[in-house]
Coordinates of C-alpha atoms in Angstrom, one line a residue:
Chain A
M21 CA -15.6 -2.8 -43.2
A22 CA -16.6 -5.8 -45.4
V23 CA -20.1 -7.2 -45.2
N24 CA -20.3 -9.2 -42.0
P25 CA -21.4 -12.7 -42.6
L26 CA -23.2 -13.1 -39.3
Y27 CA -24.0 -9.6 -38.3
N28 CA -25.7 -8.8 -41.6
A29 CA -28.6 -6.4 -42.2
Q30 CA -31.3 -9.0 -41.8
F31 CA -29.7 -10.2 -38.5
I32 CA -29.4 -6.7 -37.2
D33 CA -33.0 -6.0 -38.1
H34 CA -34.1 -9.0 -36.0
A35 CA -31.9 -7.9 -33.1
Q36 CA -32.9 -4.2 -33.1
H37 CA -36.5 -4.4 -34.3
P38 CA -37.9 -7.7 -33.2
D39 CA -41.4 -8.4 -34.3
Y40 CA -42.1 -10.9 -31.6
K41 CA -40.7 -9.1 -28.5
Y42 CA -43.7 -8.0 -26.4
Q43 CA -45.6 -9.1 -23.3
M44 CA -48.2 -11.6 -24.4
D45 CA -51.6 -11.4 -22.7
D46 CA -52.8 -14.6 -21.1
P47 CA -50.2 -17.0 -22.6
T48 CA -50.8 -20.7 -22.4
M49 CA -47.4 -21.1 -20.9
S50 CA -44.3 -19.0 -20.2
H51 CA -40.7 -20.0 -19.2
E52 CA -37.7 -18.0 -18.2
G53 CA -34.2 -18.8 -19.6
I54 CA -30.9 -17.3 -18.4
N55 CA -27.4 -17.3 -20.0
P56 CA -25.1 -16.1 -17.1
S57 CA -22.0 -15.8 -19.4
C58 CA -23.6 -12.9 -21.3
G59 CA -26.2 -11.9 -18.7
D60 CA -28.9 -12.7 -21.3
E61 CA -32.3 -13.3 -19.9
L62 CA -35.5 -13.9 -21.7
T63 CA -39.0 -15.1 -20.9
F64 CA -40.7 -17.0 -23.7
S65 CA -44.4 -17.3 -24.0
V66 CA -46.7 -19.2 -26.3
R67 CA -50.5 -19.5 -26.8
L68 CA -51.8 -22.8 -28.1
A69 CA -54.8 -22.9 -30.4
S70 CA -57.7 -25.3 -29.8
D71 CA -56.1 -27.8 -32.2
G72 CA -53.0 -27.8 -30.1
T73 CA -50.8 -25.9 -32.5
I74 CA -48.8 -22.8 -31.5
E75 CA -51.0 -19.8 -32.3
E76 CA -48.9 -17.0 -31.0
A77 CA -45.2 -16.8 -29.8
A78 CA -43.5 -13.9 -28.1
F79 CA -40.6 -13.1 -25.8
T80 CA -39.4 -10.4 -23.4
G81 CA -36.0 -9.8 -21.9
S82 CA -32.7 -8.4 -22.7
G83 CA -29.3 -9.6 -23.9
C84 CA -26.8 -9.7 -26.7
A85 CA -27.8 -9.3 -30.3
I86 CA -27.3 -13.0 -31.0
S87 CA -29.7 -14.1 -28.2
Q88 CA -32.3 -11.4 -29.3
A89 CA -32.1 -12.1 -33.0
S90 CA -32.3 -15.8 -32.5
A91 CA -35.4 -15.5 -30.3
D92 CA -37.1 -13.4 -32.9
M93 CA -36.3 -15.7 -35.8
M94 CA -37.4 -18.7 -33.7
S95 CA -40.8 -17.1 -32.8
D96 CA -41.5 -16.5 -36.4
L97 CA -40.7 -20.1 -37.2
M98 CA -42.9 -21.6 -34.5
V99 CA -46.2 -20.1 -35.4
D100 CA -48.6 -22.8 -36.7
K101 CA -46.3 -25.6 -35.6
T102 CA -47.4 -28.4 -33.3
P103 CA -45.5 -28.7 -30.0
Q104 CA -43.9 -31.9 -31.3
E105 CA -42.7 -30.1 -34.5
A106 CA -41.4 -27.3 -32.4
I107 CA -39.4 -29.6 -30.2
E108 CA -37.9 -31.3 -33.4
L109 CA -37.0 -27.8 -34.8
C110 CA -35.3 -26.9 -31.5
E111 CA -33.3 -30.2 -31.7
L112 CA -32.3 -29.4 -35.3
F113 CA -31.2 -25.9 -34.4
K114 CA -29.1 -27.2 -31.5
R115 CA -27.4 -29.7 -33.9
M116 CA -26.7 -26.9 -36.4
I117 CA -25.3 -24.6 -33.8
R118 CA -23.0 -27.3 -32.6
G119 CA -21.8 -28.0 -36.1
E120 CA -23.4 -31.5 -36.1
E121 CA -25.9 -30.8 -39.0
T122 CA -24.5 -28.9 -42.0
D123 CA -26.8 -30.1 -44.8
D124 CA -28.3 -27.0 -46.4
E125 CA -31.4 -28.8 -47.5
V126 CA -32.1 -30.1 -43.9
L127 CA -31.3 -26.6 -42.5
E128 CA -33.9 -25.0 -44.8
Q129 CA -36.5 -26.1 -42.3
L130 CA -35.1 -23.5 -39.9
D131 CA -35.9 -20.7 -42.4
E132 CA -34.1 -17.5 -41.4
A133 CA -32.6 -19.1 -38.3
A134 CA -30.3 -21.1 -40.6
M135 CA -28.3 -17.8 -41.0
L136 CA -27.0 -18.4 -37.5
R137 CA -25.1 -21.6 -38.6
D138 CA -21.7 -19.8 -38.5
I139 CA -22.0 -19.6 -34.7
A140 CA -20.9 -23.2 -34.8
H141 CA -17.4 -21.6 -35.2
M142 CA -17.9 -19.3 -32.3
P143 CA -18.1 -21.6 -29.2
A144 CA -18.3 -18.7 -26.8
R145 CA -21.6 -17.6 -28.4
V146 CA -23.4 -21.0 -28.8
K147 CA -25.2 -20.4 -25.5
C148 CA -26.5 -17.0 -26.7
A149 CA -27.9 -18.5 -29.9
E150 CA -29.4 -21.5 -28.1
L151 CA -31.1 -19.7 -25.3
A152 CA -34.5 -19.1 -26.8
W153 CA -34.6 -22.6 -28.3
R154 CA -33.5 -24.3 -25.1
T155 CA -36.1 -22.3 -23.2
L156 CA -38.9 -23.2 -25.6
Q157 CA -38.0 -26.8 -25.7
E158 CA -37.8 -27.1 -21.9
M159 CA -41.2 -25.4 -21.5
L160 CA -42.9 -27.6 -24.1
E161 CA -41.3 -30.8 -22.6
A162 CA -42.2 -29.8 -19.1
H163 CA -45.8 -29.2 -20.0
D164 CA -48.2 -32.0 -20.1
L165 CA -49.5 -31.4 -23.7
V166 CA -51.8 -34.5 -23.7
G167 CA -53.6 -33.4 -20.6
T168 CA -54.3 -29.9 -19.3
A169 CA -53.3 -27.9 -22.4
S170 CA -54.6 -24.6 -20.9
A171 CA -52.7 -24.6 -17.6
T172 CA -50.0 -22.0 -17.3
V173 CA -46.5 -23.2 -16.5
H174 CA -44.1 -21.0 -14.7
A175 CA -41.1 -23.3 -14.5
A176 CA -38.2 -22.5 -12.2
C177 CA -35.6 -20.2 -13.6
D178 CA -32.9 -22.0 -15.5
H179 CA -29.4 -21.5 -14.3
D180 CA -26.9 -22.6 -16.7
H181 CA -23.7 -23.4 -14.8
E182 CA -20.5 -23.2 -16.7
Chain B
M7 CA -3.2 14.1 -24.0
L8 CA 0.2 12.9 -25.3
T9 CA 2.7 15.2 -27.0
S10 CA 3.8 14.4 -30.5
E11 CA 7.2 13.2 -29.2
Q12 CA 5.4 10.8 -26.9
I13 CA 3.1 9.5 -29.7
A14 CA 6.2 9.0 -31.9
S15 CA 7.8 6.9 -29.2
I16 CA 4.9 4.4 -29.3
E17 CA 4.5 4.5 -33.1
N18 CA 6.2 1.1 -33.4
S19 CA 7.1 -1.8 -31.2
P20 CA 10.6 -3.1 -31.4
Y21 CA 9.5 -5.9 -29.0
K22 CA 7.0 -7.7 -31.3
A23 CA 9.9 -9.5 -33.0
D24 CA 10.8 -11.1 -29.7
F25 CA 7.4 -12.8 -29.4
P26 CA 6.9 -15.6 -31.9
L27 CA 3.1 -15.5 -31.9
L28 CA 3.1 -11.8 -32.7
A29 CA 5.9 -12.0 -35.1
K30 CA 4.3 -14.9 -37.1
H31 CA 0.9 -13.3 -37.0
P32 CA 1.2 -9.6 -37.7
E33 CA -2.5 -9.5 -38.5
I34 CA -3.4 -10.2 -34.9
V35 CA -4.1 -7.2 -32.7
F36 CA -3.6 -8.6 -29.2
M37 CA -5.1 -6.4 -26.6
D38 CA -5.9 -9.0 -23.9
S39 CA -2.7 -9.1 -22.0
A40 CA -4.5 -8.6 -18.7
A41 CA -5.9 -12.1 -19.2
T42 CA -2.6 -13.6 -20.3
A43 CA 0.4 -12.1 -21.9
Q44 CA 2.3 -13.4 -25.0
R45 CA 5.6 -15.3 -24.4
P46 CA 9.0 -14.2 -25.7
E47 CA 11.2 -16.6 -27.6
A48 CA 13.5 -16.7 -24.6
V49 CA 10.8 -18.3 -22.5
L50 CA 9.9 -20.9 -25.1
A51 CA 13.6 -21.8 -25.5
A52 CA 14.1 -22.1 -21.8
E53 CA 11.3 -24.6 -21.4
R54 CA 12.9 -26.7 -24.1
T55 CA 16.4 -26.2 -22.6
F56 CA 15.2 -27.5 -19.2
Y57 CA 13.9 -30.8 -20.7
E58 CA 16.8 -31.2 -23.0
T59 CA 19.6 -30.5 -20.6
M60 CA 18.6 -30.7 -17.0
N61 CA 15.4 -32.8 -16.7
A62 CA 15.3 -34.7 -13.4
N63 CA 13.1 -34.6 -10.4
P64 CA 14.3 -31.7 -8.2
L65 CA 15.0 -31.7 -4.5
R66 CA 15.5 -35.4 -3.7
G67 CA 18.0 -36.5 -6.3
L68 CA 21.6 -37.3 -5.5
Y69 CA 22.9 -37.1 -9.0
R70 CA 24.0 -34.1 -11.1
L71 CA 20.9 -33.6 -13.2
S72 CA 18.6 -33.5 -10.2
V73 CA 21.0 -31.1 -8.5
E74 CA 21.0 -28.8 -11.5
A75 CA 17.2 -28.9 -11.7
T76 CA 17.1 -28.0 -8.0
A77 CA 19.6 -25.2 -8.5
S78 CA 17.5 -23.8 -11.4
I79 CA 14.5 -23.5 -9.1
E80 CA 16.5 -21.7 -6.4
E81 CA 18.0 -19.3 -9.0
A82 CA 14.5 -18.5 -10.2
R83 CA 13.4 -17.8 -6.6
K84 CA 16.4 -15.4 -6.2
H85 CA 15.5 -13.5 -9.3
I86 CA 11.9 -13.3 -8.4
A87 CA 12.8 -12.0 -5.0
E88 CA 15.0 -9.3 -6.6
L89 CA 12.2 -8.3 -9.0
I90 CA 9.8 -7.5 -6.2
G91 CA 12.3 -6.1 -3.7
A92 CA 12.2 -9.0 -1.3
V93 CA 15.7 -8.3 -0.1
D94 CA 17.2 -8.0 3.4
D95 CA 18.7 -4.8 4.8
A96 CA 22.0 -5.6 3.0
G97 CA 20.1 -6.0 -0.3
K98 CA 20.4 -9.7 -0.5
P99 CA 17.4 -11.4 -2.2
Q100 CA 15.4 -13.6 0.0
G101 CA 14.7 -16.6 -2.3
S102 CA 13.4 -18.6 0.6
E103 CA 10.4 -16.2 0.8
I104 CA 9.3 -17.2 -2.7
V105 CA 6.7 -20.0 -2.7
F106 CA 5.8 -21.5 -6.1
T107 CA 2.1 -22.2 -6.8
R108 CA 0.1 -22.8 -10.0
N109 CA -1.1 -19.2 -10.3
A110 CA -2.2 -16.1 -8.3
S111 CA -5.5 -17.8 -7.6
E112 CA -3.8 -20.7 -5.9
S113 CA -1.5 -18.4 -4.0
L114 CA -4.5 -16.5 -2.6
N115 CA -6.2 -19.9 -1.8
L116 CA -3.1 -21.0 0.0
V117 CA -3.2 -17.8 2.1
A118 CA -7.0 -18.1 2.8
H119 CA -6.5 -21.7 4.0
T120 CA -3.5 -21.0 6.2
L121 CA -3.3 -17.4 7.3
P122 CA -6.5 -17.5 9.4
Q123 CA -4.9 -20.1 11.7
A124 CA -1.7 -18.0 12.0
V125 CA -3.7 -14.9 13.0
E126 CA -6.3 -16.8 15.0
L127 CA -9.2 -15.5 13.0
G128 CA -12.5 -16.1 14.7
P129 CA -16.1 -15.0 15.1
G130 CA -16.5 -11.2 15.2
D131 CA -13.2 -10.5 13.5
D132 CA -13.1 -8.7 10.2
V133 CA -11.6 -9.7 6.9
V134 CA -11.4 -6.6 4.7
I135 CA -11.2 -6.7 0.9
S136 CA -12.2 -4.2 -1.7
I137 CA -15.1 -4.1 -4.1
M138 CA -12.7 -4.2 -7.1
E139 CA -11.3 -7.6 -6.3
H140 CA -11.1 -10.4 -8.9
H141 CA -13.2 -13.4 -7.8
S142 CA -9.9 -15.1 -6.8
N143 CA -9.6 -12.6 -4.0
I144 CA -13.3 -12.7 -3.0
I145 CA -14.5 -16.3 -2.9
P146 CA -11.7 -17.7 -0.8
W147 CA -12.5 -15.1 1.8
Q148 CA -16.2 -15.7 1.6
Q149 CA -15.4 -19.3 2.4
V150 CA -13.1 -18.3 5.3
C151 CA -15.8 -16.1 6.8
K152 CA -18.4 -18.8 6.5
A153 CA -16.1 -21.3 8.2
T154 CA -14.9 -19.0 11.0
G155 CA -17.7 -16.6 11.7
A156 CA -15.6 -13.6 10.7
N157 CA -17.2 -10.7 8.9
L158 CA -16.3 -9.9 5.3
V159 CA -16.0 -6.1 4.9
Y160 CA -15.7 -4.3 1.6
L161 CA -13.6 -1.1 0.9
R162 CA -15.7 0.8 -1.7
L163 CA -14.7 3.2 -4.4
D164 CA -15.7 6.9 -4.6
D165 CA -17.0 8.4 -7.8
D166 CA -13.4 8.9 -8.9
Y167 CA -12.7 5.2 -8.7
T168 CA -10.5 5.8 -5.6
I169 CA -10.5 4.0 -2.2
T170 CA -10.2 7.2 -0.1
Q171 CA -8.3 7.6 3.2
D172 CA -11.6 8.1 4.9
E173 CA -12.9 4.8 3.6
I174 CA -9.7 3.0 4.6
E175 CA -10.0 4.4 8.2
A176 CA -13.8 3.7 8.3
K177 CA -13.5 0.0 7.2
I178 CA -10.2 -1.1 8.6
G179 CA -10.8 -1.0 12.4
P180 CA -9.6 -2.8 15.5
A181 CA -11.6 -5.9 14.5
A182 CA -9.6 -6.3 11.3
K183 CA -7.3 -9.4 11.3
I184 CA -6.7 -9.8 7.6
V185 CA -6.8 -7.1 4.8
S186 CA -6.5 -8.4 1.2
V187 CA -6.6 -6.0 -1.6
T188 CA -5.5 -5.9 -5.2
Q189 CA -2.8 -3.4 -6.2
V190 CA -4.3 -2.9 -9.7
S191 CA -7.9 -3.6 -10.7
N192 CA -8.2 -6.1 -13.5
V193 CA -11.2 -4.2 -14.8
L194 CA -10.7 -0.5 -14.2
G195 CA -6.9 -0.6 -14.4
V196 CA -6.6 1.8 -11.4
E197 CA -3.9 1.4 -8.9
N198 CA -4.8 1.4 -5.2
D199 CA -2.8 3.2 -2.5
I200 CA -1.4 0.0 -1.0
P201 CA 1.1 1.7 1.3
A202 CA -1.7 3.7 2.9
I203 CA -3.9 0.6 3.2
A204 CA -1.0 -1.5 4.6
A205 CA -0.1 1.2 7.1
R206 CA -3.7 1.2 8.4
A207 CA -3.9 -2.6 8.5
H208 CA -0.7 -2.8 10.5
E209 CA -1.8 0.0 12.8
M210 CA -4.9 -2.2 13.6
G211 CA -2.8 -5.3 14.0
A212 CA -4.0 -7.0 10.8
A213 CA -2.0 -8.9 8.2
M214 CA -1.8 -7.3 4.7
V215 CA -2.2 -9.5 1.6
V216 CA -1.8 -8.0 -1.9
D217 CA -3.1 -9.4 -5.2
G218 CA -0.3 -8.4 -7.5
A219 CA -1.5 -10.3 -10.6
Q220 CA -2.2 -7.1 -12.5
S221 CA 0.7 -4.9 -11.1
V222 CA 3.8 -7.1 -11.0
P223 CA 3.8 -7.5 -14.8
H224 CA 3.5 -3.8 -15.5
I225 CA 5.1 -1.6 -12.8
A226 CA 8.1 -1.8 -10.5
V227 CA 6.8 -3.4 -7.4
D228 CA 8.8 -3.3 -4.2
V229 CA 7.2 -5.2 -1.3
R230 CA 9.2 -3.2 1.2
K231 CA 7.8 0.1 -0.1
L232 CA 4.3 -1.4 -0.3
G233 CA 4.6 -2.5 3.3
C234 CA 2.6 -5.7 2.7
D235 CA 3.1 -9.1 4.3
L236 CA 2.1 -11.4 1.5
L237 CA 2.0 -10.8 -2.3
A238 CA 0.4 -13.1 -4.9
F239 CA 1.0 -13.1 -8.7
S240 CA 1.1 -15.3 -11.8
A241 CA 3.9 -16.0 -14.3
H242 CA 1.6 -16.2 -17.3
K243 CA 0.6 -12.5 -17.2
M244 CA 4.2 -11.5 -17.4
G245 CA 5.5 -13.6 -20.3
G246 CA 6.2 -16.7 -18.3
P247 CA 4.5 -20.1 -18.7
M248 CA 0.9 -20.9 -17.7
G249 CA 0.7 -23.0 -14.5
I250 CA 3.3 -21.2 -12.4
G251 CA 2.4 -18.6 -9.8
V252 CA 4.1 -17.0 -6.8
L253 CA 3.3 -16.3 -3.2
W254 CA 5.8 -14.0 -1.6
G255 CA 5.6 -13.7 2.2
K256 CA 7.6 -12.4 5.1
A257 CA 9.6 -15.3 6.5
E258 CA 8.2 -15.1 10.0
L259 CA 4.6 -15.1 8.7
L260 CA 5.2 -18.0 6.3
D261 CA 6.8 -19.8 9.3
A262 CA 3.7 -19.2 11.4
M263 CA 1.3 -20.4 8.6
P264 CA 0.5 -24.2 8.6
P265 CA 1.0 -26.1 5.3
F266 CA -1.7 -25.9 2.6
L267 CA -1.2 -29.1 0.6
T268 CA 0.6 -32.0 2.2
G269 CA 2.5 -35.0 0.9
G270 CA 5.9 -35.5 -0.8
E271 CA 8.7 -32.9 -0.8
M272 CA 7.1 -30.8 1.9
I273 CA 8.3 -32.7 5.0
D274 CA 11.6 -33.3 6.8
S275 CA 10.5 -36.6 8.4
V276 CA 7.4 -38.7 8.7
T277 CA 6.4 -41.3 11.3
E278 CA 3.2 -43.4 11.6
T279 CA 1.5 -40.7 13.6
G280 CA 2.9 -37.4 12.4
A281 CA 5.3 -35.4 10.3
V282 CA 7.8 -32.5 10.7
W283 CA 7.4 -29.9 8.0
A284 CA 10.2 -28.9 5.7
P285 CA 11.3 -25.3 6.1
V286 CA 9.7 -22.5 4.0
P287 CA 9.3 -22.5 1.1
Q288 CA 9.3 -26.3 0.6
K289 CA 6.7 -26.5 3.4
F290 CA 4.1 -25.1 0.9
E291 CA 5.2 -27.1 -2.2
A292 CA 3.8 -30.6 -1.9
G293 CA 4.6 -32.9 -4.8
T294 CA 6.8 -32.5 -7.8
Q295 CA 6.9 -28.9 -8.9
D296 CA 6.9 -27.5 -12.4
A297 CA 10.7 -27.1 -12.5
A298 CA 10.7 -26.4 -16.2
G299 CA 8.0 -23.8 -15.7
S300 CA 10.0 -22.0 -13.0
F301 CA 13.1 -22.2 -15.2
A302 CA 11.1 -20.6 -18.0
F303 CA 9.6 -18.1 -15.6
D304 CA 13.1 -17.2 -14.7
A305 CA 13.8 -16.5 -18.4
A306 CA 10.7 -14.3 -18.5
I307 CA 12.0 -12.3 -15.6
G308 CA 15.4 -12.0 -17.2
Y309 CA 13.7 -10.6 -20.3
L310 CA 11.7 -8.1 -18.4
K311 CA 14.7 -7.0 -16.4
G312 CA 16.7 -6.6 -19.6
L313 CA 14.1 -4.1 -20.7
G314 CA 13.8 -2.6 -17.2
M315 CA 10.6 -2.4 -15.3
E316 CA 10.8 1.4 -15.2
A317 CA 11.1 1.5 -19.0
I318 CA 8.2 -0.9 -19.3
E319 CA 6.0 1.1 -16.9
Q320 CA 6.9 4.3 -18.8
R321 CA 6.0 2.9 -22.2
E322 CA 2.8 1.2 -21.0
R323 CA 1.7 4.5 -19.4
L324 CA 1.9 6.2 -22.8
L325 CA 0.1 3.3 -24.5
A326 CA -2.7 3.3 -21.8
T327 CA -3.0 7.1 -22.0
Y328 CA -3.3 7.0 -25.8
L329 CA -5.8 4.1 -25.6
T330 CA -7.9 5.9 -23.1
D331 CA -7.8 9.2 -25.0
Q332 CA -8.8 7.5 -28.3
L333 CA -11.6 5.6 -26.7
D334 CA -12.9 8.6 -24.8
A335 CA -12.9 10.6 -28.1
L336 CA -15.4 8.2 -29.7
D337 CA -18.8 9.6 -28.9
F338 CA -20.5 6.2 -29.0
V339 CA -17.9 4.7 -26.5
H340 CA -18.2 5.1 -22.8
V341 CA -15.0 4.5 -20.7
I342 CA -15.8 2.8 -17.4
G343 CA -13.1 4.1 -15.1
P344 CA -11.0 7.2 -15.1
T345 CA -10.8 9.1 -18.4
D346 CA -7.4 10.3 -17.2
G347 CA -5.3 7.7 -19.1
T348 CA -2.3 8.1 -16.8
R349 CA -4.3 6.3 -14.1
H350 CA -4.6 3.1 -16.1
V351 CA -2.2 0.3 -15.5
G352 CA -2.7 -2.1 -18.5
A353 CA -6.5 -2.3 -18.6
V354 CA -9.2 0.1 -19.9
A355 CA -12.9 -1.0 -19.6
F356 CA -15.5 0.5 -21.9
N357 CA -18.9 -0.1 -23.5
V358 CA -20.3 0.7 -26.9
E359 CA -23.6 2.5 -26.6
G360 CA -26.5 0.1 -27.1
I361 CA -24.3 -2.9 -28.2
H362 CA -23.7 -5.9 -25.9
P363 CA -19.9 -6.3 -25.1
H364 CA -20.0 -9.9 -26.4
D365 CA -21.2 -8.7 -29.8
V366 CA -18.5 -6.0 -29.8
A367 CA -15.8 -8.6 -29.1
S368 CA -17.2 -11.1 -31.6
I369 CA -17.3 -8.5 -34.4
L370 CA -13.8 -7.2 -33.5
D371 CA -12.6 -10.8 -33.6
M372 CA -13.7 -11.0 -37.3
S373 CA -10.9 -8.4 -37.8
D374 CA -8.4 -10.4 -35.6
I375 CA -8.7 -7.8 -32.8
C376 CA -8.6 -9.6 -29.5
I377 CA -10.3 -8.0 -26.5
R378 CA -12.1 -9.4 -23.5
A379 CA -15.8 -8.9 -22.9
G380 CA -17.9 -10.0 -19.9
H381 CA -17.8 -9.7 -16.2
H382 CA -13.9 -10.2 -16.0
C383 CA -14.3 -12.4 -12.9
A384 CA -15.3 -9.3 -11.0
Q385 CA -19.1 -9.5 -10.7
P386 CA -19.4 -7.6 -7.4
L387 CA -17.5 -4.7 -8.9
L388 CA -19.7 -4.6 -12.0
A389 CA -22.8 -4.8 -9.9
Y390 CA -21.5 -1.9 -7.8
L391 CA -20.8 0.1 -11.0
G392 CA -24.3 -0.8 -12.3
E393 CA -23.0 -2.7 -15.3
S394 CA -23.7 -6.3 -16.2
S395 CA -20.7 -6.7 -18.5
T396 CA -18.1 -4.6 -20.2
C397 CA -15.5 -4.6 -22.9
R398 CA -11.9 -4.5 -21.8
A399 CA -8.8 -3.7 -23.8
S400 CA -5.5 -4.2 -22.1
I401 CA -2.0 -3.4 -23.3
A402 CA 1.5 -4.6 -22.6
F403 CA 4.8 -3.0 -23.7
Y404 CA 4.8 -5.0 -26.9
N405 CA 1.7 -3.2 -28.2
D406 CA 2.1 -0.1 -30.2
K407 CA 0.0 2.8 -31.6
S408 CA -1.1 0.7 -34.6
D409 CA -2.8 -1.8 -32.3
I410 CA -4.8 1.0 -30.7
D411 CA -5.6 2.6 -34.0
A412 CA -6.8 -0.8 -35.3
L413 CA -9.1 -1.2 -32.2
V414 CA -10.5 2.3 -32.8
E415 CA -11.2 1.6 -36.4
G416 CA -12.7 -1.8 -35.4
L417 CA -15.0 -0.1 -33.0
K418 CA -16.2 2.4 -35.7
G419 CA -17.0 -0.7 -37.8
V420 CA -18.9 -2.3 -34.9
W421 CA -20.9 0.9 -34.6
Q422 CA -21.6 0.9 -38.3
V423 CA -22.8 -2.7 -38.3
F424 CA -25.6 -1.8 -35.8
N425 CA -26.3 1.8 -36.9
G426 CA -25.3 2.1 -40.5
S427 CA -22.6 4.5 -41.6

């Protein structure tokens, strides 16, 4: 079989040996996301540093390779970002995955996650790729970042009706 | 295992040439016919012929075109009745027992909305379905039971994917008023013993509904031999157009059921305060029907009859056996359902060890291999089997050995992507 443009070695490594897939102790906040079409579920956690930036990012859960690899690439990208920067990156990722942003220079900001751009041509898998990003964005937006930055948010589980 | 003569007989498909999509795209390996079949040229031509030569609103017209359009629908009913053995004792097809709907789901919804009144379903009565039903034969009954206070009872499978006679007798008791079971599972491909279930249902005084969406396209179905009262199926799974379905019912039961949708075409007369229903089947066909669709469906039935349902069944058994044997021989593939391929009608479900079914399907798609992955609109069955989703390959007579061999090679490729060579 020819080299697979999406399911390449780097992607498979993220899916099978994720660096950021573990249960975080005492996260600042956690949020659960579900993609019923694949049965993907993941819980994403972050710890914020005293300056408000993301000090640690991690996830747990199970699902297809695209949802798992995407969550791992996203976690790596988010370390040291401010919540506002993180939300902007989530927005950029969603634009890429829907084929609305195709400029390579712009997509460089997404680092390794830019390799998922071809999913724009696989509409059935867009939700898999977006799951982690959507979950993180919802969590950050639901959280009052100006106020009680140390409160733990356990938001209601997100059911994505098709 | 197949003999070498049997394998030789499925080596090639003389039928692909009849299907424009398959003929124009030899690179496509289509193994999702359980979701929808491909259409032969004869069906596409019929749709065009209708609009070019007989297009008019059927039923009410007093001019020749409308009369022809009406006649084409009645011809289709007759041929459908013949196909499923809906004939009287003299062998005459009972076209008036054929109700056109949009699809099998709508047929089942029609039944769920009207049969309860005919059988006076009420609190404490049982509606019995099986755990292997498509959502189309679950959710309508869940709604019925919520509205009436009846109990929804499930026939379950044993370890051999069989609804046993003990289970049939345990679950279908004197409280049963409606039994609604699929003839063939859209996931497992296994065929249920409908005559045994229908006999028990009737012994207990219940009406017997059969979901034939996965059986009518693949095996010779005879409603008299099945012993059922109502049968639902879709044209698009048997080479006909999308948007046409059938509900067959025994005339006396259809007469006892109230209308489902109301409005034009389904009445004899209307006053300010009421209406008199048209006779069956028009009673169940409100509004302008897809006459071109039923004409094209008639062409699909003509095509299938030309091949012979017995011949189709025989070829598909060989294909399903070869498919099951080949999948079962891969040590990283787990067949979900019987490993005896002769028990599969059309569909074979499986999983690839450690790889999500959607990843399997996406990678196969990169080689133009079309399979289904997911819950197959049968989530209660998957939960019962302890699976969240599966892959499903399904065949039709137009497939051949090369399609199955391509799938097997594709699956080896999927395995390599995740595990190296």
